[in-house]
Amino acid sequence: MKDRITQLTTSRKQLLQQLPDLCTILPGSLLSRMVRCNKPGCRFCEKGKGKGHGPICILSVNLGNRKVRQIPVPNELRKEVEESLRAFAQTQKVLRQIAQVNLELFKERKHQRP
Ligand SMILES: [Zn+2]
């Protein structure tokens, strides 16, 4: 039983090291779509004819309550945003795993009560 606890504590330490730099994390996902500039006379945005501009890269963030915020991403920031999204996904994955390990530890501790 003691071994099991040591094992779990060790894997928790390893999981903590897999956390990315939390200062970089960004929520949401990237998508690309056409946009309309709404400038009068723009041939790309002409009603019924134009397809709009793009496709441009959009950061789509779910704000809850069915609200979604869509933020255009300039090309030079795209790579950075992609990395930040990956960091967020990695953080969520590792947090879930740590919570799972803690659950196991909790069960072990309960069994070991005198
Ligand atoms: Zn336009």
Short mmCIF file of N, CA, C and O and ligand atoms in Angstrom, two decimals:
data_model
loop_
_atom_site.label_atom_id
_atom_site.label_comp_id
_atom_site.label_asym_id
_atom_site.label_seq_id
_atom_site.Cartn_x
_atom_site.Cartn_y
_atom_site.Cartn_z
N MET A 1 0.82 -1.21 0.00
CA MET A 1 0.00 0.00 0.00
C MET A 1 0.85 1.26 0.00
O MET A 1 0.60 2.19 -0.73
N LYS A 2 1.88 1.26 0.82
CA LYS A 2 2.81 2.39 0.88
C LYS A 2 3.42 2.63 -0.51
O LYS A 2 3.54 3.76 -0.95
N ASP A 3 3.76 1.52 -1.19
CA ASP A 3 4.34 1.61 -2.54
C ASP A 3 3.41 2.31 -3.51
O ASP A 3 3.83 3.13 -4.32
N ARG A 4 2.16 1.97 -3.41
CA ARG A 4 1.15 2.55 -4.30
C ARG A 4 1.12 4.08 -4.13
O ARG A 4 1.07 4.82 -5.10
N ILE A 5 1.18 4.52 -2.88
CA ILE A 5 1.17 5.96 -2.61
C ILE A 5 2.42 6.63 -3.18
O ILE A 5 2.35 7.69 -3.81
N THR A 6 3.57 5.98 -2.99
CA THR A 6 4.82 6.52 -3.53
C THR A 6 4.74 6.63 -5.05
O THR A 6 5.11 7.65 -5.64
N GLN A 7 4.20 5.57 -5.64
CA GLN A 7 4.04 5.52 -7.09
C GLN A 7 3.16 6.67 -7.60
O GLN A 7 3.52 7.38 -8.54
N LEU A 8 2.04 6.84 -6.93
CA LEU A 8 1.11 7.90 -7.33
C LEU A 8 1.71 9.29 -7.14
O LEU A 8 1.56 10.17 -7.99
N THR A 9 2.41 9.47 -6.02
CA THR A 9 3.02 10.77 -5.76
C THR A 9 4.09 11.08 -6.80
O THR A 9 4.21 12.22 -7.26
N THR A 10 4.83 10.05 -7.20
CA THR A 10 5.86 10.23 -8.23
C THR A 10 5.22 10.62 -9.57
O THR A 10 5.69 11.55 -10.23
N SER A 11 4.15 9.92 -9.94
CA SER A 11 3.55 10.26 -11.24
C SER A 11 2.90 11.65 -11.19
O SER A 11 2.86 12.35 -12.20
N ARG A 12 2.45 12.06 -10.03
CA ARG A 12 1.92 13.42 -9.92
C ARG A 12 3.02 14.45 -10.14
O ARG A 12 2.81 15.46 -10.82
N LYS A 13 4.20 14.18 -9.60
CA LYS A 13 5.34 15.09 -9.81
C LYS A 13 5.68 15.19 -11.29
O LYS A 13 5.95 16.26 -11.82
N GLN A 14 5.67 14.02 -11.96
CA GLN A 14 5.98 14.00 -13.39
C GLN A 14 4.94 14.78 -14.19
O GLN A 14 5.27 15.49 -15.14
N LEU A 15 3.69 14.64 -13.78
CA LEU A 15 2.61 15.37 -14.48
C LEU A 15 2.79 16.88 -14.32
O LEU A 15 2.62 17.64 -15.26
N LEU A 16 3.15 17.31 -13.12
CA LEU A 16 3.36 18.74 -12.87
C LEU A 16 4.43 19.31 -13.81
O LEU A 16 4.32 20.45 -14.25
N GLN A 17 5.44 18.47 -14.12
CA GLN A 17 6.50 18.94 -15.01
C GLN A 17 6.04 19.04 -16.45
O GLN A 17 6.68 19.67 -17.28
N GLN A 18 4.91 18.40 -16.77
CA GLN A 18 4.38 18.46 -18.14
C GLN A 18 3.52 19.69 -18.38
O GLN A 18 3.04 19.91 -19.48
N LEU A 19 3.30 20.48 -17.32
CA LEU A 19 2.51 21.70 -17.49
C LEU A 19 3.31 22.72 -18.29
O LEU A 19 4.48 22.95 -18.02
N PRO A 20 2.68 23.33 -19.30
CA PRO A 20 3.38 24.37 -20.05
C PRO A 20 3.47 25.66 -19.24
O PRO A 20 2.92 25.72 -18.14
N ASP A 21 4.13 26.66 -19.79
CA ASP A 21 4.17 27.97 -19.15
C ASP A 21 2.76 28.55 -19.15
O ASP A 21 2.20 28.87 -20.20
N LEU A 22 2.19 28.68 -17.97
CA LEU A 22 0.79 29.09 -17.87
C LEU A 22 0.56 30.54 -18.31
O LEU A 22 -0.56 30.94 -18.59
N CYS A 23 1.63 31.32 -18.37
CA CYS A 23 1.50 32.72 -18.82
C CYS A 23 1.11 32.81 -20.29
O CYS A 23 0.70 33.87 -20.75
N THR A 24 1.24 31.71 -21.03
CA THR A 24 1.02 31.79 -22.48
C THR A 24 -0.36 31.31 -22.92
O THR A 24 -0.74 31.51 -24.06
N ILE A 25 -1.12 30.69 -22.02
CA ILE A 25 -2.31 29.98 -22.49
C ILE A 25 -3.41 30.91 -23.02
O ILE A 25 -3.64 31.99 -22.50
N LEU A 26 -4.05 30.44 -24.09
CA LEU A 26 -5.18 31.15 -24.70
C LEU A 26 -6.32 30.15 -24.90
O LEU A 26 -6.09 29.03 -25.34
N PRO A 27 -7.57 30.60 -24.63
CA PRO A 27 -8.70 29.71 -24.87
C PRO A 27 -9.20 29.83 -26.30
O PRO A 27 -8.87 30.79 -27.00
N GLY A 28 -10.00 28.88 -26.72
CA GLY A 28 -10.67 28.98 -28.01
C GLY A 28 -10.07 28.07 -29.06
O GLY A 28 -9.28 27.17 -28.76
N SER A 29 -10.46 28.31 -30.30
CA SER A 29 -9.93 27.53 -31.41
C SER A 29 -9.84 28.43 -32.65
O SER A 29 -10.51 29.45 -32.74
N LEU A 30 -8.98 28.01 -33.57
CA LEU A 30 -8.79 28.79 -34.79
C LEU A 30 -9.69 28.29 -35.90
O LEU A 30 -9.90 27.09 -36.05
N LEU A 31 -10.26 29.20 -36.63
CA LEU A 31 -10.99 28.82 -37.83
C LEU A 31 -10.69 29.86 -38.89
O LEU A 31 -10.16 30.93 -38.60
N SER A 32 -11.01 29.54 -40.13
CA SER A 32 -10.79 30.55 -41.16
C SER A 32 -12.11 30.77 -41.89
O SER A 32 -12.87 29.84 -42.14
N ARG A 33 -12.40 32.01 -42.16
CA ARG A 33 -13.64 32.32 -42.89
C ARG A 33 -13.49 33.63 -43.64
O ARG A 33 -12.56 34.41 -43.42
N MET A 34 -14.46 33.87 -44.51
CA MET A 34 -14.50 35.11 -45.26
C MET A 34 -15.13 36.19 -44.38
O MET A 34 -15.98 35.89 -43.55
N VAL A 35 -14.67 37.44 -44.53
CA VAL A 35 -15.28 38.54 -43.75
C VAL A 35 -15.75 39.64 -44.69
O VAL A 35 -15.22 39.82 -45.79
N ARG A 36 -16.72 40.39 -44.22
CA ARG A 36 -17.22 41.54 -44.99
C ARG A 36 -16.79 42.82 -44.31
O ARG A 36 -16.89 42.96 -43.10
N CYS A 37 -16.28 43.76 -45.12
CA CYS A 37 -15.76 44.99 -44.55
C CYS A 37 -16.84 46.07 -44.37
O CYS A 37 -16.65 47.03 -43.64
N ASN A 38 -17.99 45.85 -45.04
CA ASN A 38 -19.10 46.81 -44.95
C ASN A 38 -18.79 48.19 -45.50
O ASN A 38 -19.52 49.15 -45.22
N LYS A 39 -17.72 48.30 -46.28
CA LYS A 39 -17.45 49.59 -46.92
C LYS A 39 -18.35 49.72 -48.14
O LYS A 39 -18.44 48.77 -48.93
N PRO A 40 -19.01 50.86 -48.28
CA PRO A 40 -19.89 51.00 -49.45
C PRO A 40 -19.10 50.91 -50.74
O PRO A 40 -18.00 51.47 -50.84
N GLY A 41 -19.63 50.14 -51.69
CA GLY A 41 -18.99 50.05 -52.99
C GLY A 41 -17.87 49.02 -53.08
O GLY A 41 -17.26 48.87 -54.13
N CYS A 42 -17.58 48.31 -52.00
CA CYS A 42 -16.52 47.30 -52.06
C CYS A 42 -16.98 46.14 -52.94
O CYS A 42 -18.02 45.54 -52.71
N ARG A 43 -16.19 45.83 -53.97
CA ARG A 43 -16.63 44.82 -54.93
C ARG A 43 -16.57 43.40 -54.34
O ARG A 43 -17.20 42.48 -54.83
N PHE A 44 -15.76 43.23 -53.31
CA PHE A 44 -15.68 41.91 -52.68
C PHE A 44 -16.90 41.62 -51.79
O PHE A 44 -17.23 40.48 -51.52
N CYS A 45 -17.52 42.70 -51.31
CA CYS A 45 -18.59 42.54 -50.34
C CYS A 45 -19.97 42.88 -50.90
O CYS A 45 -20.95 42.88 -50.16
N GLU A 46 -20.01 43.15 -52.16
CA GLU A 46 -21.27 43.50 -52.82
C GLU A 46 -22.35 42.47 -52.51
O GLU A 46 -22.11 41.27 -52.60
N LYS A 47 -23.51 42.95 -52.15
CA LYS A 47 -24.61 42.06 -51.76
C LYS A 47 -24.97 41.09 -52.87
O LYS A 47 -25.16 41.49 -54.02
N GLY A 48 -25.05 39.81 -52.53
CA GLY A 48 -25.47 38.81 -53.50
C GLY A 48 -24.38 38.36 -54.46
O GLY A 48 -24.47 37.30 -55.04
N LYS A 49 -23.31 39.15 -54.60
CA LYS A 49 -22.25 38.80 -55.56
C LYS A 49 -20.93 38.49 -54.88
O LYS A 49 -20.33 37.45 -55.09
N GLY A 50 -20.48 39.48 -54.06
CA GLY A 50 -19.15 39.34 -53.48
C GLY A 50 -19.06 38.22 -52.45
O GLY A 50 -20.05 37.86 -51.82
N LYS A 51 -17.86 37.66 -52.34
CA LYS A 51 -17.65 36.59 -51.36
C LYS A 51 -17.02 37.12 -50.08
O LYS A 51 -16.74 36.37 -49.15
N GLY A 52 -16.75 38.42 -50.04
CA GLY A 52 -16.07 38.98 -48.88
C GLY A 52 -14.57 38.85 -49.02
O GLY A 52 -14.05 38.45 -50.06
N HIS A 53 -13.85 39.21 -47.97
CA HIS A 53 -12.38 39.16 -47.99
C HIS A 53 -11.89 37.90 -47.27
O HIS A 53 -12.49 37.45 -46.33
N GLY A 54 -10.77 37.42 -47.72
CA GLY A 54 -10.18 36.29 -46.99
C GLY A 54 -9.94 35.10 -47.88
O GLY A 54 -9.76 35.26 -49.06
N PRO A 55 -9.93 33.90 -47.30
CA PRO A 55 -10.29 33.64 -45.91
C PRO A 55 -9.26 34.19 -44.92
O PRO A 55 -8.06 34.13 -45.19
N ILE A 56 -9.75 34.70 -43.80
CA ILE A 56 -8.84 35.17 -42.77
C ILE A 56 -8.95 34.27 -41.53
O ILE A 56 -9.94 33.58 -41.34
N CYS A 57 -7.88 34.34 -40.73
CA CYS A 57 -7.78 33.47 -39.55
C CYS A 57 -8.51 34.13 -38.37
O CYS A 57 -8.32 35.31 -38.09
N ILE A 58 -9.37 33.35 -37.72
CA ILE A 58 -10.18 33.87 -36.62
C ILE A 58 -9.96 33.04 -35.37
O ILE A 58 -9.97 31.81 -35.43
N LEU A 59 -9.77 33.73 -34.25
CA LEU A 59 -9.75 33.03 -32.96
C LEU A 59 -11.17 33.06 -32.41
O LEU A 59 -11.73 34.12 -32.14
N SER A 60 -11.76 31.88 -32.28
CA SER A 60 -13.14 31.77 -31.82
C SER A 60 -13.15 31.30 -30.37
O SER A 60 -12.64 30.24 -30.04
N VAL A 61 -13.71 32.15 -29.51
CA VAL A 61 -13.69 31.85 -28.07
C VAL A 61 -15.11 31.73 -27.54
O VAL A 61 -15.92 32.64 -27.72
N ASN A 62 -15.39 30.62 -26.92
CA ASN A 62 -16.69 30.40 -26.31
C ASN A 62 -16.75 31.08 -24.95
O ASN A 62 -15.99 30.77 -24.05
N LEU A 63 -17.67 32.05 -24.81
CA LEU A 63 -17.74 32.81 -23.55
C LEU A 63 -18.78 32.25 -22.59
O LEU A 63 -19.04 32.80 -21.53
N GLY A 64 -19.41 31.14 -22.97
CA GLY A 64 -20.50 30.58 -22.15
C GLY A 64 -21.80 31.25 -22.51
O GLY A 64 -21.82 32.26 -23.23
N ASN A 65 -22.90 30.71 -22.00
CA ASN A 65 -24.23 31.23 -22.33
C ASN A 65 -24.46 31.37 -23.84
O ASN A 65 -25.12 32.29 -24.30
N ARG A 66 -23.86 30.43 -24.59
CA ARG A 66 -23.99 30.40 -26.05
C ARG A 66 -23.39 31.62 -26.74
O ARG A 66 -23.71 31.93 -27.88
N LYS A 67 -22.58 32.36 -26.00
CA LYS A 67 -21.93 33.51 -26.61
C LYS A 67 -20.55 33.11 -27.12
O LYS A 67 -19.79 32.46 -26.40
N VAL A 68 -20.26 33.52 -28.34
CA VAL A 68 -18.95 33.22 -28.93
C VAL A 68 -18.34 34.54 -29.39
O VAL A 68 -19.00 35.38 -29.99
N ARG A 69 -17.06 34.72 -29.06
CA ARG A 69 -16.36 35.91 -29.52
C ARG A 69 -15.40 35.52 -30.63
O ARG A 69 -14.65 34.55 -30.49
N GLN A 70 -15.44 36.23 -31.73
CA GLN A 70 -14.56 35.91 -32.85
C GLN A 70 -13.58 37.06 -33.08
O GLN A 70 -14.00 38.18 -33.38
N ILE A 71 -12.31 36.75 -32.92
CA ILE A 71 -11.28 37.79 -33.00
C ILE A 71 -10.35 37.47 -34.17
O ILE A 71 -9.70 36.42 -34.19
N PRO A 72 -10.24 38.38 -35.14
CA PRO A 72 -9.32 38.15 -36.26
C PRO A 72 -7.87 38.08 -35.76
O PRO A 72 -7.48 38.83 -34.87
N VAL A 73 -7.11 37.14 -36.34
CA VAL A 73 -5.71 36.97 -35.95
C VAL A 73 -4.81 37.39 -37.10
O VAL A 73 -4.87 36.80 -38.18
N PRO A 74 -3.98 38.41 -36.89
CA PRO A 74 -3.04 38.80 -37.94
C PRO A 74 -2.05 37.66 -38.23
O PRO A 74 -1.70 36.91 -37.30
N ASN A 75 -1.63 37.56 -39.49
CA ASN A 75 -0.74 36.47 -39.88
C ASN A 75 0.50 36.31 -39.02
O ASN A 75 0.90 35.20 -38.68
N GLU A 76 1.09 37.47 -38.64
CA GLU A 76 2.35 37.38 -37.90
C GLU A 76 2.15 36.88 -36.47
O GLU A 76 3.11 36.51 -35.80
N LEU A 77 0.89 36.87 -36.00
CA LEU A 77 0.64 36.38 -34.63
C LEU A 77 0.07 34.97 -34.63
O LEU A 77 -0.12 34.37 -33.57
N ARG A 78 -0.17 34.44 -35.82
CA ARG A 78 -0.87 33.17 -35.91
C ARG A 78 -0.12 32.02 -35.21
O ARG A 78 -0.71 31.24 -34.46
N LYS A 79 1.19 31.96 -35.45
CA LYS A 79 1.98 30.87 -34.88
C LYS A 79 1.94 30.92 -33.35
O LYS A 79 1.78 29.91 -32.66
N GLU A 80 2.09 32.14 -32.84
CA GLU A 80 2.07 32.35 -31.38
C GLU A 80 0.71 31.92 -30.79
O GLU A 80 0.65 31.26 -29.76
N VAL A 81 -0.36 32.31 -31.48
CA VAL A 81 -1.70 31.95 -31.02
C VAL A 81 -1.87 30.42 -31.04
O VAL A 81 -2.40 29.83 -30.09
N GLU A 82 -1.39 29.78 -32.10
CA GLU A 82 -1.49 28.32 -32.19
C GLU A 82 -0.78 27.65 -31.02
O GLU A 82 -1.29 26.71 -30.42
N GLU A 83 0.41 28.16 -30.69
CA GLU A 83 1.16 27.59 -29.57
C GLU A 83 0.42 27.80 -28.25
O GLU A 83 0.40 26.93 -27.38
N SER A 84 -0.19 28.99 -28.10
CA SER A 84 -0.92 29.29 -26.88
C SER A 84 -2.16 28.41 -26.72
O SER A 84 -2.50 28.00 -25.61
N LEU A 85 -2.80 28.10 -27.83
CA LEU A 85 -3.96 27.21 -27.80
C LEU A 85 -3.53 25.79 -27.42
O LEU A 85 -4.20 25.12 -26.62
N ARG A 86 -2.40 25.37 -27.98
CA ARG A 86 -1.86 24.04 -27.63
C ARG A 86 -1.51 23.98 -26.15
O ARG A 86 -1.75 22.99 -25.48
N ALA A 87 -0.93 25.09 -25.64
CA ALA A 87 -0.55 25.14 -24.23
C ALA A 87 -1.79 25.02 -23.34
O ALA A 87 -1.75 24.35 -22.30
N PHE A 88 -2.88 25.65 -23.77
CA PHE A 88 -4.12 25.58 -22.99
C PHE A 88 -4.67 24.15 -22.98
O PHE A 88 -5.05 23.61 -21.93
N ALA A 89 -4.67 23.52 -24.16
CA ALA A 89 -5.16 22.14 -24.25
C ALA A 89 -4.31 21.21 -23.39
O ALA A 89 -4.84 20.34 -22.68
N GLN A 90 -3.00 21.41 -23.46
CA GLN A 90 -2.08 20.59 -22.67
C GLN A 90 -2.34 20.80 -21.17
O GLN A 90 -2.37 19.84 -20.39
N THR A 91 -2.56 22.05 -20.76
CA THR A 91 -2.84 22.36 -19.36
C THR A 91 -4.09 21.62 -18.89
O THR A 91 -4.08 20.99 -17.83
N GLN A 92 -5.14 21.69 -19.69
CA GLN A 92 -6.39 21.02 -19.31
C GLN A 92 -6.20 19.51 -19.18
O GLN A 92 -6.71 18.89 -18.26
N LYS A 93 -5.44 18.94 -20.13
CA LYS A 93 -5.19 17.50 -20.11
C LYS A 93 -4.43 17.10 -18.83
O LYS A 93 -4.83 16.16 -18.13
N VAL A 94 -3.36 17.86 -18.53
CA VAL A 94 -2.55 17.53 -17.37
C VAL A 94 -3.34 17.73 -16.07
O VAL A 94 -3.26 16.92 -15.16
N LEU A 95 -4.14 18.80 -16.01
CA LEU A 95 -4.94 19.05 -14.80
C LEU A 95 -5.89 17.89 -14.54
O LEU A 95 -6.04 17.44 -13.40
N ARG A 96 -6.52 17.39 -15.62
CA ARG A 96 -7.44 16.25 -15.45
C ARG A 96 -6.69 15.04 -14.92
O ARG A 96 -7.18 14.31 -14.05
N GLN A 97 -5.47 14.82 -15.46
CA GLN A 97 -4.69 13.66 -15.03
C GLN A 97 -4.26 13.79 -13.57
O GLN A 97 -4.29 12.82 -12.83
N ILE A 98 -3.86 15.00 -13.18
CA ILE A 98 -3.45 15.22 -11.78
C ILE A 98 -4.65 14.98 -10.84
O ILE A 98 -4.52 14.33 -9.81
N ALA A 99 -5.80 15.49 -11.25
CA ALA A 99 -7.00 15.30 -10.43
C ALA A 99 -7.32 13.81 -10.28
O ALA A 99 -7.72 13.34 -9.20
N GLN A 100 -7.10 13.04 -11.36
CA GLN A 100 -7.34 11.60 -11.33
C GLN A 100 -6.38 10.92 -10.36
O GLN A 100 -6.79 10.05 -9.57
N VAL A 101 -5.10 11.32 -10.41
CA VAL A 101 -4.11 10.76 -9.50
C VAL A 101 -4.49 11.09 -8.05
O VAL A 101 -4.42 10.25 -7.16
N ASN A 102 -4.91 12.33 -7.82
CA ASN A 102 -5.30 12.73 -6.47
C ASN A 102 -6.50 11.94 -5.96
O ASN A 102 -6.60 11.63 -4.77
N LEU A 103 -7.39 11.59 -6.89
CA LEU A 103 -8.54 10.76 -6.53
C LEU A 103 -8.07 9.39 -6.04
O LEU A 103 -8.54 8.88 -5.02
N GLU A 104 -7.10 8.82 -6.78
CA GLU A 104 -6.54 7.53 -6.38
C GLU A 104 -5.85 7.64 -5.02
O GLU A 104 -5.99 6.77 -4.17
N LEU A 105 -5.11 8.73 -4.84
CA LEU A 105 -4.41 8.95 -3.57
C LEU A 105 -5.42 9.06 -2.42
O LEU A 105 -5.19 8.53 -1.33
N PHE A 106 -6.49 9.74 -2.69
CA PHE A 106 -7.53 9.90 -1.68
C PHE A 106 -8.09 8.54 -1.26
O PHE A 106 -8.25 8.25 -0.07
N LYS A 107 -8.33 7.66 -2.26
CA LYS A 107 -8.85 6.33 -1.96
C LYS A 107 -7.86 5.53 -1.12
O LYS A 107 -8.25 4.86 -0.16
N GLU A 108 -6.57 5.63 -1.50
CA GLU A 108 -5.54 4.92 -0.74
C GLU A 108 -5.49 5.40 0.71
O GLU A 108 -5.39 4.61 1.63
N ARG A 109 -5.55 6.72 0.87
CA ARG A 109 -5.48 7.28 2.22
C ARG A 109 -6.67 6.83 3.06
O ARG A 109 -6.54 6.57 4.25
N LYS A 110 -7.80 6.73 2.41
CA LYS A 110 -8.99 6.29 3.13
C LYS A 110 -8.83 4.86 3.64
O LYS A 110 -9.16 4.55 4.78
N HIS A 111 -8.26 3.99 2.77
CA HIS A 111 -8.05 2.60 3.15
C HIS A 111 -7.07 2.46 4.30
O HIS A 111 -7.11 1.50 5.06
N GLN A 112 -6.15 3.43 4.36
CA GLN A 112 -5.07 3.30 5.36
C GLN A 112 -5.42 3.86 6.73
O GLN A 112 -4.60 3.84 7.62
N ARG A 113 -6.62 4.37 6.84
CA ARG A 113 -6.99 4.92 8.15
C ARG A 113 -6.96 3.82 9.19
O ARG A 113 -7.33 2.68 8.92
N PRO A 114 -6.53 4.16 10.41
CA PRO A 114 -6.46 3.15 11.46
C PRO A 114 -7.86 2.66 11.89
O PRO A 114 -8.80 3.36 11.70
ZN ZN B 1 -15.15 44.51 -48.57
#
